[in-house]
mmCIF file of C-alpha atoms in Angstrom:
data_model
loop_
_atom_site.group_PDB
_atom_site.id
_atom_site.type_symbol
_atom_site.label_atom_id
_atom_site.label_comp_id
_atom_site.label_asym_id
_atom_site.label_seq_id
_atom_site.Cartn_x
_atom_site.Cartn_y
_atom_site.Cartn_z
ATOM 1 C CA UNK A 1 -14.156 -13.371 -12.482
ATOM 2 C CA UNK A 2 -11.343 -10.734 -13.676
ATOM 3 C CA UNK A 3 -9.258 -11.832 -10.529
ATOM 4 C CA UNK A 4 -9.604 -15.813 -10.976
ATOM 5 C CA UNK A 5 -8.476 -15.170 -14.298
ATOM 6 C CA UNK A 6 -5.743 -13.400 -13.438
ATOM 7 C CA UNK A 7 -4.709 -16.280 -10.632
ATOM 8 C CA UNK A 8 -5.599 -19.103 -12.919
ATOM 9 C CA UNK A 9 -3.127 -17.372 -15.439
ATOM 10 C CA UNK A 10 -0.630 -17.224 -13.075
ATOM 11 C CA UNK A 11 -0.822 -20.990 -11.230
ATOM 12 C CA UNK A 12 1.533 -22.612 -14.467
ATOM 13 C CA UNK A 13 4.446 -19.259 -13.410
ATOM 14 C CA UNK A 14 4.227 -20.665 -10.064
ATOM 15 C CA UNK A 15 4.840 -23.916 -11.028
ATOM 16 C CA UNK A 16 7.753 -23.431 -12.585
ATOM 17 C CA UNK A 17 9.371 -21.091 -10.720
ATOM 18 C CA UNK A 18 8.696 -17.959 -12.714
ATOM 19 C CA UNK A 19 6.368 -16.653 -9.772
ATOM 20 C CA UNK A 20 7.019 -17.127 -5.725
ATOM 21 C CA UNK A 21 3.798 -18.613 -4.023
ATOM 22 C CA UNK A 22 3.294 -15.786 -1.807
ATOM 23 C CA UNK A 23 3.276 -13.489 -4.964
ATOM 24 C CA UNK A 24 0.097 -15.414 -6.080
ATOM 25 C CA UNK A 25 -1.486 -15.404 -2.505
ATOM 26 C CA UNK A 26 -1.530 -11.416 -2.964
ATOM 27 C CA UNK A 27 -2.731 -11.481 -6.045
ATOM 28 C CA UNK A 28 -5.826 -13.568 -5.304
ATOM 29 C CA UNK A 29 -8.643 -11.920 -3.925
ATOM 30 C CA UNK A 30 -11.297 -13.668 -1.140
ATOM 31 C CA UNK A 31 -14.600 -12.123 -0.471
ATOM 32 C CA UNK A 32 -12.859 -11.407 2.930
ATOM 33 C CA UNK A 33 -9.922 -9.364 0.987
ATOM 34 C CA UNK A 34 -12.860 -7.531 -0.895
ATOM 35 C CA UNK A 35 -14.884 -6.894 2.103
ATOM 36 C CA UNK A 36 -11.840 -5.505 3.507
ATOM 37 C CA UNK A 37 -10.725 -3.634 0.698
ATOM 38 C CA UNK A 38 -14.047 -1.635 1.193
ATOM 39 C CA UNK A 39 -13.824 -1.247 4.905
ATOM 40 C CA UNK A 40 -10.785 0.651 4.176
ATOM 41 C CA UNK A 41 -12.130 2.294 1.552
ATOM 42 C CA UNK A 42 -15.099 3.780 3.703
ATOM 43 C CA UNK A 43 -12.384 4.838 6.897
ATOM 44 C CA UNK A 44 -10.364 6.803 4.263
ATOM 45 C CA UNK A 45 -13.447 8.612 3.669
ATOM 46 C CA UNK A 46 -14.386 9.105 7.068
ATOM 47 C CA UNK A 47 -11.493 10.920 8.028
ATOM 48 C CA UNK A 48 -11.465 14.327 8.709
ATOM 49 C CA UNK A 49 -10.428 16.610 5.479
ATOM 50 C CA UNK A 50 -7.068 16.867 5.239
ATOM 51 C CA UNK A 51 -6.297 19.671 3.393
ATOM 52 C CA UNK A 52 -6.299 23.610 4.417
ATOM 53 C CA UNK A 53 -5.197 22.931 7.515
ATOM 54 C CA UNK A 54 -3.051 25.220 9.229
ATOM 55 C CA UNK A 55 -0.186 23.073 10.794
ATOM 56 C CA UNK A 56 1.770 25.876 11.660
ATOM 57 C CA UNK A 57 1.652 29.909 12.329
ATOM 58 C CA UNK A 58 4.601 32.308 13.033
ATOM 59 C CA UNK A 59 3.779 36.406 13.474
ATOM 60 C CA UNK A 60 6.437 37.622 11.296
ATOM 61 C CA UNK A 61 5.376 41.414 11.927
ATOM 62 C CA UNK A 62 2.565 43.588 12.775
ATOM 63 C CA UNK A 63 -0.262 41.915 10.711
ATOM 64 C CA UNK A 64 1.868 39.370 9.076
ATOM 65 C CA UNK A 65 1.895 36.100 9.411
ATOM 66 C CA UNK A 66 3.370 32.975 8.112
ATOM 67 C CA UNK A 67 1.083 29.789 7.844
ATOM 68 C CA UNK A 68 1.949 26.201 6.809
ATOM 69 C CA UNK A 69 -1.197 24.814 5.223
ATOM 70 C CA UNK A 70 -1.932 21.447 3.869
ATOM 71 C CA UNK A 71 -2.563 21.023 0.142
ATOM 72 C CA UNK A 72 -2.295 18.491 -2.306
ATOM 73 C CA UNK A 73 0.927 17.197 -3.597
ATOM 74 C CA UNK A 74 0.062 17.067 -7.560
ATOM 75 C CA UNK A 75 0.280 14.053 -9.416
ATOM 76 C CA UNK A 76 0.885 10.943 -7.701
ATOM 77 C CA UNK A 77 2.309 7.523 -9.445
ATOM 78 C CA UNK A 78 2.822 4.176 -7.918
ATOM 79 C CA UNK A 79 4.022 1.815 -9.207
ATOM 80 C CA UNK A 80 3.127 -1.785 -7.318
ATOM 81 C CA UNK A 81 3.564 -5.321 -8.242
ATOM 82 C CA UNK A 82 0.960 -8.702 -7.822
ATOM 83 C CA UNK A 83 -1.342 -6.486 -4.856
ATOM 84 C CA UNK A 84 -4.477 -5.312 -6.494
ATOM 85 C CA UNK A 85 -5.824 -4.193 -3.007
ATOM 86 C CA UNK A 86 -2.516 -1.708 -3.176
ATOM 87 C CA UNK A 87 -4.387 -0.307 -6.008
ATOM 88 C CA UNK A 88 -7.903 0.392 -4.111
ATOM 89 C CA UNK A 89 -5.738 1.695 -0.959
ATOM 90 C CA UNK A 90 -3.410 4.461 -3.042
ATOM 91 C CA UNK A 91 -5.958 5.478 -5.316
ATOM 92 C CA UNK A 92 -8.457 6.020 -2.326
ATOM 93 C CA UNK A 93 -5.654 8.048 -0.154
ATOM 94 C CA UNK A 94 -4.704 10.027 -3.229
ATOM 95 C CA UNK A 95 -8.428 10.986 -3.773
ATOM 96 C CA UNK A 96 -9.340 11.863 -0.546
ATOM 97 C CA UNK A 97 -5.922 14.379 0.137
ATOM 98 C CA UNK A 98 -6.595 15.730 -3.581
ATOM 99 C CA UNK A 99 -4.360 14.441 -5.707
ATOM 100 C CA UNK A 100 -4.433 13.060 -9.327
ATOM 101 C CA UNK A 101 -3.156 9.590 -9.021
ATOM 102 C CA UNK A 102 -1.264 7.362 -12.040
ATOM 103 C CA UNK A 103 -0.864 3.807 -10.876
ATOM 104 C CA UNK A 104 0.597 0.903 -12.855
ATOM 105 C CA UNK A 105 0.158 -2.933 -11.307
ATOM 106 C CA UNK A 106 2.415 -6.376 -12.185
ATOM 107 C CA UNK A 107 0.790 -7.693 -15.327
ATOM 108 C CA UNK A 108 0.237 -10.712 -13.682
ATOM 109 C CA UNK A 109 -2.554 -8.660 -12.157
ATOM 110 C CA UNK A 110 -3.878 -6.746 -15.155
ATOM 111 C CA UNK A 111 -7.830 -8.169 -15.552
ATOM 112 C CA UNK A 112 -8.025 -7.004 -11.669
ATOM 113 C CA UNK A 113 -6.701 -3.835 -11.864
ATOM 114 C CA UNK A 114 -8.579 -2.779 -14.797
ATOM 115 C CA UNK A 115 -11.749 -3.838 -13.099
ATOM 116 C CA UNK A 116 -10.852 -2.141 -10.228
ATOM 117 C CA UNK A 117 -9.744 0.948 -12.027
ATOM 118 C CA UNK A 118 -12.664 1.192 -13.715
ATOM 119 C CA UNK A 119 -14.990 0.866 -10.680
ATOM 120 C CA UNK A 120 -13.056 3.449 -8.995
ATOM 121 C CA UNK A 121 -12.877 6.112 -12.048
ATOM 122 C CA UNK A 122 -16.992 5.153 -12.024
ATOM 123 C CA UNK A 123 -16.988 6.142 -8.608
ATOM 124 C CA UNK A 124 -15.355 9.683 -8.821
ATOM 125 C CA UNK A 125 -16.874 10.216 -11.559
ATOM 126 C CA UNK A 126 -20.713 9.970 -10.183
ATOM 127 C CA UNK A 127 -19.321 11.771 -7.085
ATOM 128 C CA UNK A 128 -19.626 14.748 -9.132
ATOM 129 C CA UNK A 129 -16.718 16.356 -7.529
ATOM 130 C CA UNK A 130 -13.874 14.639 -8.898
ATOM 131 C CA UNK A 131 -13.342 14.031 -12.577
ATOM 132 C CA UNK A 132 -12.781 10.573 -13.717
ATOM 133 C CA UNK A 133 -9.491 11.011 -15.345
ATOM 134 C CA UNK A 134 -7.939 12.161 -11.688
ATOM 135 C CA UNK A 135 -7.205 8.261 -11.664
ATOM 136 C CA UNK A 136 -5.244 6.722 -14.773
ATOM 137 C CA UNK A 137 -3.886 3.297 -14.990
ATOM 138 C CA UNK A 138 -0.968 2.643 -16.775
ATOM 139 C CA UNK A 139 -0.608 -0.721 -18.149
ATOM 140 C CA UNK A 140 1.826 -1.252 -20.735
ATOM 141 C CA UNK A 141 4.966 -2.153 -19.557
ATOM 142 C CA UNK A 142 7.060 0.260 -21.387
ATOM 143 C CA UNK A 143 4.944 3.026 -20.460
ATOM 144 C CA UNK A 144 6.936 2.787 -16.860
ATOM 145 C CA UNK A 145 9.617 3.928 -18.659
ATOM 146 C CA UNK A 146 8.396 7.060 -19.875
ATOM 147 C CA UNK A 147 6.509 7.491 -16.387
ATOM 148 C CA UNK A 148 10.017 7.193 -14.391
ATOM 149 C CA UNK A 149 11.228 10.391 -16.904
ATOM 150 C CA UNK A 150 8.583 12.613 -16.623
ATOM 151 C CA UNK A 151 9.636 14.634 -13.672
ATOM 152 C CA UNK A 152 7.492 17.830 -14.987
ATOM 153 C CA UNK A 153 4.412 16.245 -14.768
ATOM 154 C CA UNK A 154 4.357 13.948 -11.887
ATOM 155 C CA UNK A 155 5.065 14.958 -8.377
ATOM 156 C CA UNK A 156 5.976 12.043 -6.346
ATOM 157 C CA UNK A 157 6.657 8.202 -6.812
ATOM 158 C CA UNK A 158 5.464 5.228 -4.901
ATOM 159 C CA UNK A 159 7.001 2.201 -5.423
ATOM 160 C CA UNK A 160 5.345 -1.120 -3.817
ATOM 161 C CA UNK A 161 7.283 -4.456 -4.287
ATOM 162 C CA UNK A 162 10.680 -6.111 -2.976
ATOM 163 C CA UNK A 163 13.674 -4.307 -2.204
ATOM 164 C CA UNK A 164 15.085 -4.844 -5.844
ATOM 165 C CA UNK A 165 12.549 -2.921 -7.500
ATOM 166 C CA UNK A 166 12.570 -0.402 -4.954
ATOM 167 C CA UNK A 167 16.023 0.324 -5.872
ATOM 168 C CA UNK A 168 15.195 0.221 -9.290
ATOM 169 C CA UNK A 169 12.844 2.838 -9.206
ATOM 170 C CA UNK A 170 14.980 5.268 -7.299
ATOM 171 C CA UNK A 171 17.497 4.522 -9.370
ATOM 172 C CA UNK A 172 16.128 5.184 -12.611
ATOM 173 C CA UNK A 173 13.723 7.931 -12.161
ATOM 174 C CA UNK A 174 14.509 11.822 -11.154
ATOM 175 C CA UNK A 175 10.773 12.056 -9.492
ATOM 176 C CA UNK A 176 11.015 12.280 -5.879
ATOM 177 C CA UNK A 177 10.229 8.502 -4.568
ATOM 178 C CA UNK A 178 9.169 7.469 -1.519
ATOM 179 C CA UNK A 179 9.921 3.752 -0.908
ATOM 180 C CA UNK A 180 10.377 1.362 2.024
ATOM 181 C CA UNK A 181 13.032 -0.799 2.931
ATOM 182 C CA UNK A 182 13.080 -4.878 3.288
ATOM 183 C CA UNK A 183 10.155 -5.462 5.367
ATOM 184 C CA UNK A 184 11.541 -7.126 7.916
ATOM 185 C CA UNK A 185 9.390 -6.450 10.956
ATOM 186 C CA UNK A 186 10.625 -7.108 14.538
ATOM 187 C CA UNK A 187 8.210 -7.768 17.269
ATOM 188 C CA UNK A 188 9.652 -7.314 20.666
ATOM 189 C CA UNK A 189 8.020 -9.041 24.364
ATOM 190 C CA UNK A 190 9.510 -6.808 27.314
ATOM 191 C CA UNK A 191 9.365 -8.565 30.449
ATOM 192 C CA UNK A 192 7.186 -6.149 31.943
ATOM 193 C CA UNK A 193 4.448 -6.745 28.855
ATOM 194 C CA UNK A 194 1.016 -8.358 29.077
ATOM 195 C CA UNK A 195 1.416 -11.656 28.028
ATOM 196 C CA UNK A 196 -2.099 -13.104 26.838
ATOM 197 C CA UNK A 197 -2.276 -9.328 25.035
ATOM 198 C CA UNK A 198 1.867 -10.702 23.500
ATOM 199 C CA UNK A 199 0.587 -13.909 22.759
ATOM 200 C CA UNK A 200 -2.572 -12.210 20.652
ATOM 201 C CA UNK A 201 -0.137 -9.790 18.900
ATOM 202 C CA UNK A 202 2.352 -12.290 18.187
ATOM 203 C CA UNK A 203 -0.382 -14.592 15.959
ATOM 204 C CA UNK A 204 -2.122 -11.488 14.387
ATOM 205 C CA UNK A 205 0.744 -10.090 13.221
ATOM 206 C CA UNK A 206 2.205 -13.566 11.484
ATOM 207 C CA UNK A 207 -1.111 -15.234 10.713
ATOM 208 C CA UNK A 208 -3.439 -12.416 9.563
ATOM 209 C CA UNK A 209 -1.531 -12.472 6.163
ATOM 210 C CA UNK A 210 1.603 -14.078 6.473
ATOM 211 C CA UNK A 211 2.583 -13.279 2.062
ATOM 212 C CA UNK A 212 2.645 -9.314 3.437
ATOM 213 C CA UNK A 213 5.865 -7.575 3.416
ATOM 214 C CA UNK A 214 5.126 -6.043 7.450
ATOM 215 C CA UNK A 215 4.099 -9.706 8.814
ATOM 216 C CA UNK A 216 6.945 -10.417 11.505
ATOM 217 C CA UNK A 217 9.708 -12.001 10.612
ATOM 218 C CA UNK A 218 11.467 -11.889 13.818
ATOM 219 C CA UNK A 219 10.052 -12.962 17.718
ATOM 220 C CA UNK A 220 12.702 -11.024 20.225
ATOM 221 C CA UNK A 221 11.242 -12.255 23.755
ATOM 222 C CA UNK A 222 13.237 -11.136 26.912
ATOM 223 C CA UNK A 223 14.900 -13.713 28.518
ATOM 224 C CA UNK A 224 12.864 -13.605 31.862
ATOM 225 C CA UNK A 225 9.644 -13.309 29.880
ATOM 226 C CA UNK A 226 10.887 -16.391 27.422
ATOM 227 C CA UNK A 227 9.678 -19.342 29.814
ATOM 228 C CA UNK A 228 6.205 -18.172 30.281
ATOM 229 C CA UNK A 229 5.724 -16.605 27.227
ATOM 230 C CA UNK A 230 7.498 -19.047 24.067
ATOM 231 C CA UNK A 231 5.400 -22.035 25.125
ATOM 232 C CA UNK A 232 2.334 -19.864 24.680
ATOM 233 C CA UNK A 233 2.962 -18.402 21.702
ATOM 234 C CA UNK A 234 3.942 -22.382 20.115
ATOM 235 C CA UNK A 235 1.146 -23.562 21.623
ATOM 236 C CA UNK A 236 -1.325 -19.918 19.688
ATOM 237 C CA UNK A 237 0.678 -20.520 16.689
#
């Protein structure tokens, strides 16, 4: 109910060109999405424990050694627009490698995320091993603001959106970010490849979720491999 409010709310932006239609494809969520959503909920926590590991040992002298051993960053923020799914897969990777996590979604998403925020914070919180408040959503817009400044208190910064606000972020905030580029994602049929295994590739990675910033945007197909593989692919697509 939270997430068809938040899509009905944002149907009239769409129609007049204050919101993209693949902005409001993210933002709605199918029982498939959900099912998913938990699927990848239940692999984070079936990895192995990441932390205390010892990556690396050097014998610096007689009974001393240097180890590099994983630990938890801090505080985590992200910072993601329209995707409330981003919100169930950073909150779950923060939890399981230990780290507090502040996350702030696009308004346009804001009966979702709270929903989800609270089911999460629920979650950790019956665990009995993690307090509630390791997961805080920020919802107020100008509380981004005063997120992007505080550099004592949060660690690192995850911005998820278009290259604009990327840019935005990094440009505005003295946190360490760690952001991605465009999204345009090149898929690439050697001649030597498997072509029915191409031709499966080629329509998962366009059709699965086409609104997704890493479906493919470009088809590079070698020129030997064009004439048996193109007509396929037209034919799969």
């Amino acid at each position: 109910e939270a997430n068809a409010e938040d899509a009905a709310a944002a149907e009239p932006l769409v129609a007049s060109g204050e919101m993209s239609e693949p902005l409001l494809r993210r933002l709605e969520l199918s029982e498939r999405k959900v099912a998913q959503m938990a699927d990848g909920v239940r692999a984070v926590a079936a990895l192995p424990d990441p932390l205390g590991v010892a990556r690396m040992a050097t014998l610096l002298d007689e009974e001393l050694t240097l180890r590099r051993v994983t630990c938890p960053l801090g505080v985590v923020a992200a910072v993601f627009e329209s995707r409330p799914d981003a919100l169930v897969q950073i909150a779950s990777l923060c939890l399981k490698s230990g780290n507090a996590s502040i996350l702030k979604g696009g308004r346009e998403a804001a009966h979702t995320n709270r929903l989800m925020s609270g089911l999460l914070r629920d979650a950790a919180a019956s665990s009995g091993d993690v307090p509630a408040d390791a997961l805080q959503l920020v919802e107020a817009r100008e509380d981004v603001q005063a997120l992007l400044s505080r550099d004592d208190a949060v660690d690192l910064l995850i911005p998820r959106g278009s290259n604009e606000f990327v840019r935005y972020i990094k440009q505005h905030s003295n946190i360490p970010v760690l952001g991605h580029a465009d999204g345009i994602c090149h898929l690439y049929v050697d001649e030597a490849a498997d072509t029915a295994m191409a031709v499966r590739l080629t329509f998962d990675a366009k059709t699965q979720y086409p609104a997704v910033c890493n479906a493919i945007e470009t088809l590079l197909v070698h020129e030997k491999k064009a004439g048996e593989f193109l007509p396929l692919a037209a034919e799969a697509l």
